[in-house]
Amino acid sequence: MVPEELRKVLATAPLAYLPVGPLEWHGEHLSYGCDPIRAGWLLERLWKDLGGVLLPTLYLGTDGVKRTGDTELWGMELAAGEPLPGGTFLPADVFAAAIKHTLSFLERNGFRLCIVCTGHQAPEQIQAMEKLESESRHRAMRVIAWQSGRVIKANGQPDEIGHAGFEETSELMHIDPALVRMHRAGTAAADRKLGLTADTLSACSADAGRQRLELELQQLKSAVANLCRDIGLKLQTA
Ligand SMILES: [Zn+2]
């Protein structure tokens, strides 16, 4: 994008889409970028429908951390009780500051709404993003801090997805089968400790992933449409 194109978008659809999530161990069978890739898929679809600017994914995230002597365990490492390879996290205050400053530049550039989406469900990540959402209520640019836990299933219950389990595995199968290595499921001790085995994942399918992603997209889209209506922002399509 060049400045002329940015000016045009700001005049017609001042919406920014920001996918955010850490690189994180998701079992032997899933790609590290699972969470930001899911967030990016949702926002790309939304951007194609509603217009605006799709920002490059920020591979940033935070999680719970426990320090014992010289060792630190982060997020799923606490559940596994051992270090897991490949994750990159920021302390919660650093993560919150990185997103806050990025959002304030988007606001300065003239965006009226930014949809920040994370596939990463750690409470520390969600709290930091939701704080930015609530602080935006009195600002020139509103923020929607979307995450999968906001999805309400057909039975009326919130969709609490398990780490690297049925939902995430099925979704990555739909997004890009090359991101999933089912034949590796359960081959590490950490997989077995966390119940990520070929047996427990046998019901996963690209079709189940597509259905879940479409449901989440539909609910995210109506959250965006409602907020746009509240702030008097006309969308080019609905
Ligand atoms: Zn995940």
PDB file of C-alpha atoms and ligand atoms in Angstrom:
ATOM      1  CA  MET A   1       0.000   0.000   0.000  1.00  0.00           C
ATOM      2  CA  VAL A   2       1.165   3.547  -0.771  1.00  0.00           C
ATOM      3  CA  PRO A   3      -0.033   6.830   0.835  1.00  0.00           C
ATOM      4  CA  GLU A   4      -2.530   7.583  -1.963  1.00  0.00           C
ATOM      5  CA  GLU A   5      -4.228   4.231  -1.354  1.00  0.00           C
ATOM      6  CA  LEU A   6      -4.213   4.750   2.417  1.00  0.00           C
ATOM      7  CA  ARG A   7      -5.920   8.152   1.994  1.00  0.00           C
ATOM      8  CA  LYS A   8      -8.595   6.575  -0.182  1.00  0.00           C
ATOM      9  CA  VAL A   9      -9.301   3.786   2.311  1.00  0.00           C
ATOM     10  CA  LEU A  10      -9.421   6.210   5.245  1.00  0.00           C
ATOM     11  CA  ALA A  11     -11.993   8.298   3.381  1.00  0.00           C
ATOM     12  CA  THR A  12     -14.272   5.363   2.572  1.00  0.00           C
ATOM     13  CA  ALA A  13     -13.674   2.588   5.165  1.00  0.00           C
ATOM     14  CA  PRO A  14     -11.479   3.730   8.107  1.00  0.00           C
ATOM     15  CA  LEU A  15     -11.235   0.221   9.567  1.00  0.00           C
ATOM     16  CA  ALA A  16      -7.990  -1.472  10.577  1.00  0.00           C
ATOM     17  CA  TYR A  17      -7.573  -5.199  11.180  1.00  0.00           C
ATOM     18  CA  LEU A  18      -4.727  -6.344  13.424  1.00  0.00           C
ATOM     19  CA  PRO A  19      -4.053 -10.074  13.913  1.00  0.00           C
ATOM     20  CA  VAL A  20      -1.993 -10.728  17.059  1.00  0.00           C
ATOM     21  CA  GLY A  21      -0.611 -13.864  18.673  1.00  0.00           C
ATOM     22  CA  PRO A  22       2.577 -15.517  19.877  1.00  0.00           C
ATOM     23  CA  LEU A  23       4.498 -18.348  18.328  1.00  0.00           C
ATOM     24  CA  GLU A  24       3.653 -21.193  20.660  1.00  0.00           C
ATOM     25  CA  TRP A  25       4.063 -24.943  21.001  1.00  0.00           C
ATOM     26  CA  HIS A  26       0.847 -26.613  19.841  1.00  0.00           C
ATOM     27  CA  GLY A  27       1.807 -30.265  20.167  1.00  0.00           C
ATOM     28  CA  GLU A  28       3.923 -32.251  17.742  1.00  0.00           C
ATOM     29  CA  HIS A  29       1.121 -32.118  15.173  1.00  0.00           C
ATOM     30  CA  LEU A  30       0.494 -28.362  14.726  1.00  0.00           C
ATOM     31  CA  SER A  31       2.431 -25.404  13.377  1.00  0.00           C
ATOM     32  CA  TYR A  32       3.841 -22.829  15.827  1.00  0.00           C
ATOM     33  CA  GLY A  33       1.880 -19.949  14.372  1.00  0.00           C
ATOM     34  CA  CYS A  34      -1.475 -21.650  15.049  1.00  0.00           C
ATOM     35  CA  ASP A  35      -3.071 -18.778  17.023  1.00  0.00           C
ATOM     36  CA  PRO A  36      -1.979 -15.787  14.911  1.00  0.00           C
ATOM     37  CA  ILE A  37      -2.701 -17.776  11.724  1.00  0.00           C
ATOM     38  CA  ARG A  38      -6.301 -18.422  12.854  1.00  0.00           C
ATOM     39  CA  ALA A  39      -6.682 -14.742  13.774  1.00  0.00           C
ATOM     40  CA  GLY A  40      -5.220 -13.709  10.419  1.00  0.00           C
ATOM     41  CA  TRP A  41      -7.610 -15.970   8.507  1.00  0.00           C
ATOM     42  CA  LEU A  42     -10.644 -14.440  10.247  1.00  0.00           C
ATOM     43  CA  LEU A  43      -9.490 -10.872   9.733  1.00  0.00           C
ATOM     44  CA  GLU A  44      -8.562 -11.418   6.100  1.00  0.00           C
ATOM     45  CA  ARG A  45     -12.076 -12.704   5.394  1.00  0.00           C
ATOM     46  CA  LEU A  46     -13.622  -9.783   7.277  1.00  0.00           C
ATOM     47  CA  TRP A  47     -11.400  -7.291   5.437  1.00  0.00           C
ATOM     48  CA  LYS A  48     -12.449  -8.752   2.078  1.00  0.00           C
ATOM     49  CA  ASP A  49     -16.105  -8.255   3.069  1.00  0.00           C
ATOM     50  CA  LEU A  50     -15.936  -4.847   4.745  1.00  0.00           C
ATOM     51  CA  GLY A  51     -12.885  -3.082   3.319  1.00  0.00           C
ATOM     52  CA  GLY A  52     -10.291  -1.107   5.259  1.00  0.00           C
ATOM     53  CA  VAL A  53      -6.669  -2.014   5.924  1.00  0.00           C
ATOM     54  CA  LEU A  54      -5.454  -5.491   6.861  1.00  0.00           C
ATOM     55  CA  LEU A  55      -2.248  -4.982   8.849  1.00  0.00           C
ATOM     56  CA  PRO A  56       0.579  -7.509   8.862  1.00  0.00           C
ATOM     57  CA  THR A  57       0.218 -10.043  11.665  1.00  0.00           C
ATOM     58  CA  LEU A  58       2.049  -9.198  14.898  1.00  0.00           C
ATOM     59  CA  TYR A  59       3.545 -12.409  16.236  1.00  0.00           C
ATOM     60  CA  LEU A  60       3.316 -11.144  19.825  1.00  0.00           C
ATOM     61  CA  GLY A  61       1.727 -12.590  22.898  1.00  0.00           C
ATOM     62  CA  THR A  62       1.846 -12.993  26.628  1.00  0.00           C
ATOM     63  CA  ASP A  63       0.890 -15.721  29.061  1.00  0.00           C
ATOM     64  CA  GLY A  64       1.128 -16.800  32.682  1.00  0.00           C
ATOM     65  CA  VAL A  65       4.693 -17.287  33.897  1.00  0.00           C
ATOM     66  CA  LYS A  66       6.225 -18.983  36.926  1.00  0.00           C
ATOM     67  CA  ARG A  67       9.827 -18.396  37.902  1.00  0.00           C
ATOM     68  CA  THR A  68      11.703 -20.902  40.047  1.00  0.00           C
ATOM     69  CA  GLY A  69      15.369 -20.034  40.511  1.00  0.00           C
ATOM     70  CA  ASP A  70      16.844 -19.665  37.047  1.00  0.00           C
ATOM     71  CA  THR A  71      14.026 -21.417  35.210  1.00  0.00           C
ATOM     72  CA  GLU A  72      10.833 -19.917  33.850  1.00  0.00           C
ATOM     73  CA  LEU A  73       7.793 -21.812  32.659  1.00  0.00           C
ATOM     74  CA  TRP A  74       5.312 -20.000  30.389  1.00  0.00           C
ATOM     75  CA  GLY A  75       1.706 -20.821  29.555  1.00  0.00           C
ATOM     76  CA  MET A  76       1.313 -24.410  28.407  1.00  0.00           C
ATOM     77  CA  GLU A  77       4.695 -25.234  29.921  1.00  0.00           C
ATOM     78  CA  LEU A  78       3.042 -24.867  33.331  1.00  0.00           C
ATOM     79  CA  ALA A  79       0.404 -27.433  32.343  1.00  0.00           C
ATOM     80  CA  ALA A  80       3.040 -29.756  30.855  1.00  0.00           C
ATOM     81  CA  GLY A  81       5.432 -29.227  33.805  1.00  0.00           C
ATOM     82  CA  GLU A  82       8.383 -28.937  31.425  1.00  0.00           C
ATOM     83  CA  PRO A  83       9.880 -26.478  28.923  1.00  0.00           C
ATOM     84  CA  LEU A  84       8.330 -26.811  25.456  1.00  0.00           C
ATOM     85  CA  PRO A  85      10.306 -25.864  22.362  1.00  0.00           C
ATOM     86  CA  GLY A  86       9.646 -22.940  20.067  1.00  0.00           C
ATOM     87  CA  GLY A  87       7.503 -20.465  22.004  1.00  0.00           C
ATOM     88  CA  THR A  88       8.174 -16.718  22.122  1.00  0.00           C
ATOM     89  CA  PHE A  89       6.363 -14.591  24.726  1.00  0.00           C
ATOM     90  CA  LEU A  90       6.506 -11.091  26.138  1.00  0.00           C
ATOM     91  CA  PRO A  91       5.869 -10.084  29.761  1.00  0.00           C
ATOM     92  CA  ALA A  92       2.235  -8.924  30.066  1.00  0.00           C
ATOM     93  CA  ASP A  93       3.115  -5.223  30.535  1.00  0.00           C
ATOM     94  CA  VAL A  94       5.423  -5.221  27.493  1.00  0.00           C
ATOM     95  CA  PHE A  95       2.760  -6.921  25.362  1.00  0.00           C
ATOM     96  CA  ALA A  96       0.099  -4.428  26.501  1.00  0.00           C
ATOM     97  CA  ALA A  97       2.410  -1.481  25.737  1.00  0.00           C
ATOM     98  CA  ALA A  98       3.278  -2.830  22.255  1.00  0.00           C
ATOM     99  CA  ILE A  99      -0.383  -3.138  21.285  1.00  0.00           C
ATOM    100  CA  LYS A 100      -1.372   0.155  22.947  1.00  0.00           C
ATOM    101  CA  HIS A 101       1.288   2.137  21.044  1.00  0.00           C
ATOM    102  CA  THR A 102       0.442   0.427  17.751  1.00  0.00           C
ATOM    103  CA  LEU A 103      -3.225   1.345  18.280  1.00  0.00           C
ATOM    104  CA  SER A 104      -2.434   4.946  19.135  1.00  0.00           C
ATOM    105  CA  PHE A 105      -0.566   5.338  15.816  1.00  0.00           C
ATOM    106  CA  LEU A 106      -3.505   3.825  13.951  1.00  0.00           C
ATOM    107  CA  GLU A 107      -5.762   6.337  15.683  1.00  0.00           C
ATOM    108  CA  ARG A 108      -3.388   9.189  14.808  1.00  0.00           C
ATOM    109  CA  ASN A 109      -3.523   8.064  11.172  1.00  0.00           C
ATOM    110  CA  GLY A 110      -7.300   8.506  11.090  1.00  0.00           C
ATOM    111  CA  PHE A 111      -8.759   5.041  11.599  1.00  0.00           C
ATOM    112  CA  ARG A 112     -12.112   5.022  13.417  1.00  0.00           C
ATOM    113  CA  LEU A 113     -12.190   1.349  14.358  1.00  0.00           C
ATOM    114  CA  CYS A 114      -9.522  -1.295  14.847  1.00  0.00           C
ATOM    115  CA  ILE A 115     -10.407  -4.946  15.176  1.00  0.00           C
ATOM    116  CA  VAL A 116      -7.624  -6.672  17.090  1.00  0.00           C
ATOM    117  CA  CYS A 117      -7.994 -10.434  16.947  1.00  0.00           C
ATOM    118  CA  THR A 118      -6.024 -13.050  18.814  1.00  0.00           C
ATOM    119  CA  GLY A 119      -6.341 -16.800  18.578  1.00  0.00           C
ATOM    120  CA  HIS A 120      -4.335 -17.015  21.823  1.00  0.00           C
ATOM    121  CA  GLN A 121      -6.683 -17.631  24.744  1.00  0.00           C
ATOM    122  CA  ALA A 122      -4.331 -16.989  27.694  1.00  0.00           C
ATOM    123  CA  PRO A 123      -6.172 -14.888  30.319  1.00  0.00           C
ATOM    124  CA  GLU A 124      -3.214 -12.454  30.476  1.00  0.00           C
ATOM    125  CA  GLN A 125      -3.475 -11.854  26.707  1.00  0.00           C
ATOM    126  CA  ILE A 126      -7.243 -11.381  26.784  1.00  0.00           C
ATOM    127  CA  GLN A 127      -7.138  -9.037  29.804  1.00  0.00           C
ATOM    128  CA  ALA A 128      -4.538  -6.798  28.151  1.00  0.00           C
ATOM    129  CA  MET A 129      -6.575  -6.585  24.927  1.00  0.00           C
ATOM    130  CA  GLU A 130      -9.927  -6.076  26.650  1.00  0.00           C
ATOM    131  CA  LYS A 131      -8.471  -3.234  28.717  1.00  0.00           C
ATOM    132  CA  LEU A 132      -7.545  -1.491  25.454  1.00  0.00           C
ATOM    133  CA  GLU A 133     -11.046  -2.134  24.138  1.00  0.00           C
ATOM    134  CA  SER A 134     -12.679  -0.535  27.170  1.00  0.00           C
ATOM    135  CA  GLU A 135     -10.263   2.422  27.211  1.00  0.00           C
ATOM    136  CA  SER A 136     -11.176   3.115  23.573  1.00  0.00           C
ATOM    137  CA  ARG A 137     -14.810   3.904  24.478  1.00  0.00           C
ATOM    138  CA  HIS A 138     -13.936   7.581  24.895  1.00  0.00           C
ATOM    139  CA  ARG A 139     -11.435   7.842  22.089  1.00  0.00           C
ATOM    140  CA  ALA A 140     -11.545   8.811  18.407  1.00  0.00           C
ATOM    141  CA  MET A 141     -10.767   5.216  17.397  1.00  0.00           C
ATOM    142  CA  ARG A 142     -12.761   2.381  18.902  1.00  0.00           C
ATOM    143  CA  VAL A 143     -11.228  -1.045  19.459  1.00  0.00           C
ATOM    144  CA  ILE A 144     -12.812  -4.484  19.298  1.00  0.00           C
ATOM    145  CA  ALA A 145     -10.610  -7.015  21.112  1.00  0.00           C
ATOM    146  CA  TRP A 146     -11.886 -10.227  19.565  1.00  0.00           C
ATOM    147  CA  GLN A 147     -10.939 -13.726  20.706  1.00  0.00           C
ATOM    148  CA  SER A 148     -12.432 -17.170  20.158  1.00  0.00           C
ATOM    149  CA  GLY A 149     -13.928 -17.287  23.680  1.00  0.00           C
ATOM    150  CA  ARG A 150     -16.486 -14.662  22.574  1.00  0.00           C
ATOM    151  CA  VAL A 151     -18.117 -17.150  20.233  1.00  0.00           C
ATOM    152  CA  ILE A 152     -21.511 -18.432  21.390  1.00  0.00           C
ATOM    153  CA  LYS A 153     -22.311 -21.923  20.132  1.00  0.00           C
ATOM    154  CA  ALA A 154     -25.708 -23.089  18.831  1.00  0.00           C
ATOM    155  CA  ASN A 155     -26.507 -24.408  22.348  1.00  0.00           C
ATOM    156  CA  GLY A 156     -26.069 -20.894  23.782  1.00  0.00           C
ATOM    157  CA  GLN A 157     -22.816 -21.722  25.588  1.00  0.00           C
ATOM    158  CA  PRO A 158     -19.501 -19.895  25.087  1.00  0.00           C
ATOM    159  CA  ASP A 159     -17.092 -21.806  22.867  1.00  0.00           C
ATOM    160  CA  GLU A 160     -14.195 -22.736  25.136  1.00  0.00           C
ATOM    161  CA  ILE A 161     -11.639 -24.211  22.808  1.00  0.00           C
ATOM    162  CA  GLY A 162      -8.851 -26.477  24.074  1.00  0.00           C
ATOM    163  CA  HIS A 163      -5.200 -25.775  23.364  1.00  0.00           C
ATOM    164  CA  ALA A 164      -4.101 -27.599  20.185  1.00  0.00           C
ATOM    165  CA  GLY A 165      -7.213 -29.777  20.455  1.00  0.00           C
ATOM    166  CA  PHE A 166     -10.209 -30.543  18.241  1.00  0.00           C
ATOM    167  CA  GLU A 167     -11.066 -26.966  17.248  1.00  0.00           C
ATOM    168  CA  GLU A 168      -7.582 -25.582  16.554  1.00  0.00           C
ATOM    169  CA  THR A 169      -6.478 -28.746  14.763  1.00  0.00           C
ATOM    170  CA  SER A 170      -9.608 -28.815  12.577  1.00  0.00           C
ATOM    171  CA  GLU A 171      -9.288 -25.101  11.787  1.00  0.00           C
ATOM    172  CA  LEU A 172      -5.680 -25.408  10.655  1.00  0.00           C
ATOM    173  CA  MET A 173      -6.665 -28.408   8.516  1.00  0.00           C
ATOM    174  CA  HIS A 174      -9.138 -26.123   6.765  1.00  0.00           C
ATOM    175  CA  ILE A 175      -6.819 -23.099   6.512  1.00  0.00           C
ATOM    176  CA  ASP A 176      -3.854 -25.043   5.140  1.00  0.00           C
ATOM    177  CA  PRO A 177      -3.361 -28.819   5.465  1.00  0.00           C
ATOM    178  CA  ALA A 178       0.419 -28.270   5.305  1.00  0.00           C
ATOM    179  CA  LEU A 179       0.229 -26.728   8.819  1.00  0.00           C
ATOM    180  CA  VAL A 180      -0.908 -30.059  10.323  1.00  0.00           C
ATOM    181  CA  ARG A 181       1.091 -33.306  10.738  1.00  0.00           C
ATOM    182  CA  MET A 182      -1.436 -35.711  12.192  1.00  0.00           C
ATOM    183  CA  HIS A 183       0.990 -38.633  11.975  1.00  0.00           C
ATOM    184  CA  ARG A 184       3.125 -36.838  14.628  1.00  0.00           C
ATOM    185  CA  ALA A 185       0.289 -36.454  17.173  1.00  0.00           C
ATOM    186  CA  GLY A 186       1.127 -38.059  20.504  1.00  0.00           C
ATOM    187  CA  THR A 187       4.750 -38.800  19.672  1.00  0.00           C
ATOM    188  CA  ALA A 188       6.193 -36.557  22.437  1.00  0.00           C
ATOM    189  CA  ALA A 189       5.732 -37.119  26.179  1.00  0.00           C
ATOM    190  CA  ALA A 190       4.245 -33.589  26.477  1.00  0.00           C
ATOM    191  CA  ASP A 191       1.580 -34.506  23.883  1.00  0.00           C
ATOM    192  CA  ARG A 192       0.546 -37.515  25.911  1.00  0.00           C
ATOM    193  CA  LYS A 193       0.532 -35.547  29.190  1.00  0.00           C
ATOM    194  CA  LEU A 194      -1.820 -32.994  27.642  1.00  0.00           C
ATOM    195  CA  GLY A 195      -4.029 -35.546  25.877  1.00  0.00           C
ATOM    196  CA  LEU A 196      -2.936 -34.610  22.343  1.00  0.00           C
ATOM    197  CA  THR A 197      -2.818 -38.095  20.851  1.00  0.00           C
ATOM    198  CA  ALA A 198      -3.983 -39.610  17.562  1.00  0.00           C
ATOM    199  CA  ASP A 199      -6.932 -41.143  19.449  1.00  0.00           C
ATOM    200  CA  THR A 200      -8.141 -37.954  21.127  1.00  0.00           C
ATOM    201  CA  LEU A 201      -7.735 -36.003  17.877  1.00  0.00           C
ATOM    202  CA  SER A 202      -9.314 -38.623  15.597  1.00  0.00           C
ATOM    203  CA  ALA A 203     -12.555 -36.616  15.101  1.00  0.00           C
ATOM    204  CA  CYS A 204     -10.699 -33.554  13.722  1.00  0.00           C
ATOM    205  CA  SER A 205     -11.529 -32.617  10.134  1.00  0.00           C
ATOM    206  CA  ALA A 206     -11.146 -29.721   7.734  1.00  0.00           C
ATOM    207  CA  ASP A 207     -14.932 -29.583   7.455  1.00  0.00           C
ATOM    208  CA  ALA A 208     -15.368 -29.191  11.236  1.00  0.00           C
ATOM    209  CA  GLY A 209     -12.719 -26.459  11.106  1.00  0.00           C
ATOM    210  CA  ARG A 210     -14.493 -24.648   8.291  1.00  0.00           C
ATOM    211  CA  GLN A 211     -17.803 -24.730  10.171  1.00  0.00           C
ATOM    212  CA  ARG A 212     -16.253 -23.360  13.363  1.00  0.00           C
ATOM    213  CA  LEU A 213     -14.355 -20.597  11.548  1.00  0.00           C
ATOM    214  CA  GLU A 214     -17.465 -19.573   9.593  1.00  0.00           C
ATOM    215  CA  LEU A 215     -19.492 -19.384  12.832  1.00  0.00           C
ATOM    216  CA  GLU A 216     -16.805 -17.232  14.467  1.00  0.00           C
ATOM    217  CA  LEU A 217     -16.580 -15.012  11.383  1.00  0.00           C
ATOM    218  CA  GLN A 218     -20.339 -14.486  11.365  1.00  0.00           C
ATOM    219  CA  GLN A 219     -20.377 -13.464  15.056  1.00  0.00           C
ATOM    220  CA  LEU A 220     -17.331 -11.207  14.693  1.00  0.00           C
ATOM    221  CA  LYS A 221     -18.935  -9.579  11.662  1.00  0.00           C
ATOM    222  CA  SER A 222     -22.111  -8.785  13.572  1.00  0.00           C
ATOM    223  CA  ALA A 223     -20.072  -7.337  16.485  1.00  0.00           C
ATOM    224  CA  VAL A 224     -18.338  -5.050  13.976  1.00  0.00           C
ATOM    225  CA  ALA A 225     -21.611  -4.090  12.274  1.00  0.00           C
ATOM    226  CA  ASN A 226     -23.204  -3.227  15.650  1.00  0.00           C
ATOM    227  CA  LEU A 227     -20.299  -1.030  16.732  1.00  0.00           C
ATOM    228  CA  CYS A 228     -20.164   0.698  13.335  1.00  0.00           C
ATOM    229  CA  ARG A 229     -23.851   1.500  13.708  1.00  0.00           C
ATOM    230  CA  ASP A 230     -23.235   2.885  17.242  1.00  0.00           C
ATOM    231  CA  ILE A 231     -20.472   5.210  16.080  1.00  0.00           C
ATOM    232  CA  GLY A 232     -22.217   6.211  12.839  1.00  0.00           C
ATOM    233  CA  LEU A 233     -19.690   4.572  10.553  1.00  0.00           C
ATOM    234  CA  LYS A 234     -21.183   3.425   7.226  1.00  0.00           C
ATOM    235  CA  LEU A 235     -19.785   0.192   5.823  1.00  0.00           C
ATOM    236  CA  GLN A 236     -19.472  -0.290   2.080  1.00  0.00           C
ATOM    237  CA  THR A 237     -21.008  -3.780   2.307  1.00  0.00           C
ATOM    238  CA  ALA A 238     -22.825  -5.688   5.004  1.00  0.00           C
TER     239      ALA A 238
HETATM  240 ZN    ZN B   1      -3.787 -22.046  20.139  1.00  0.00          ZN
END
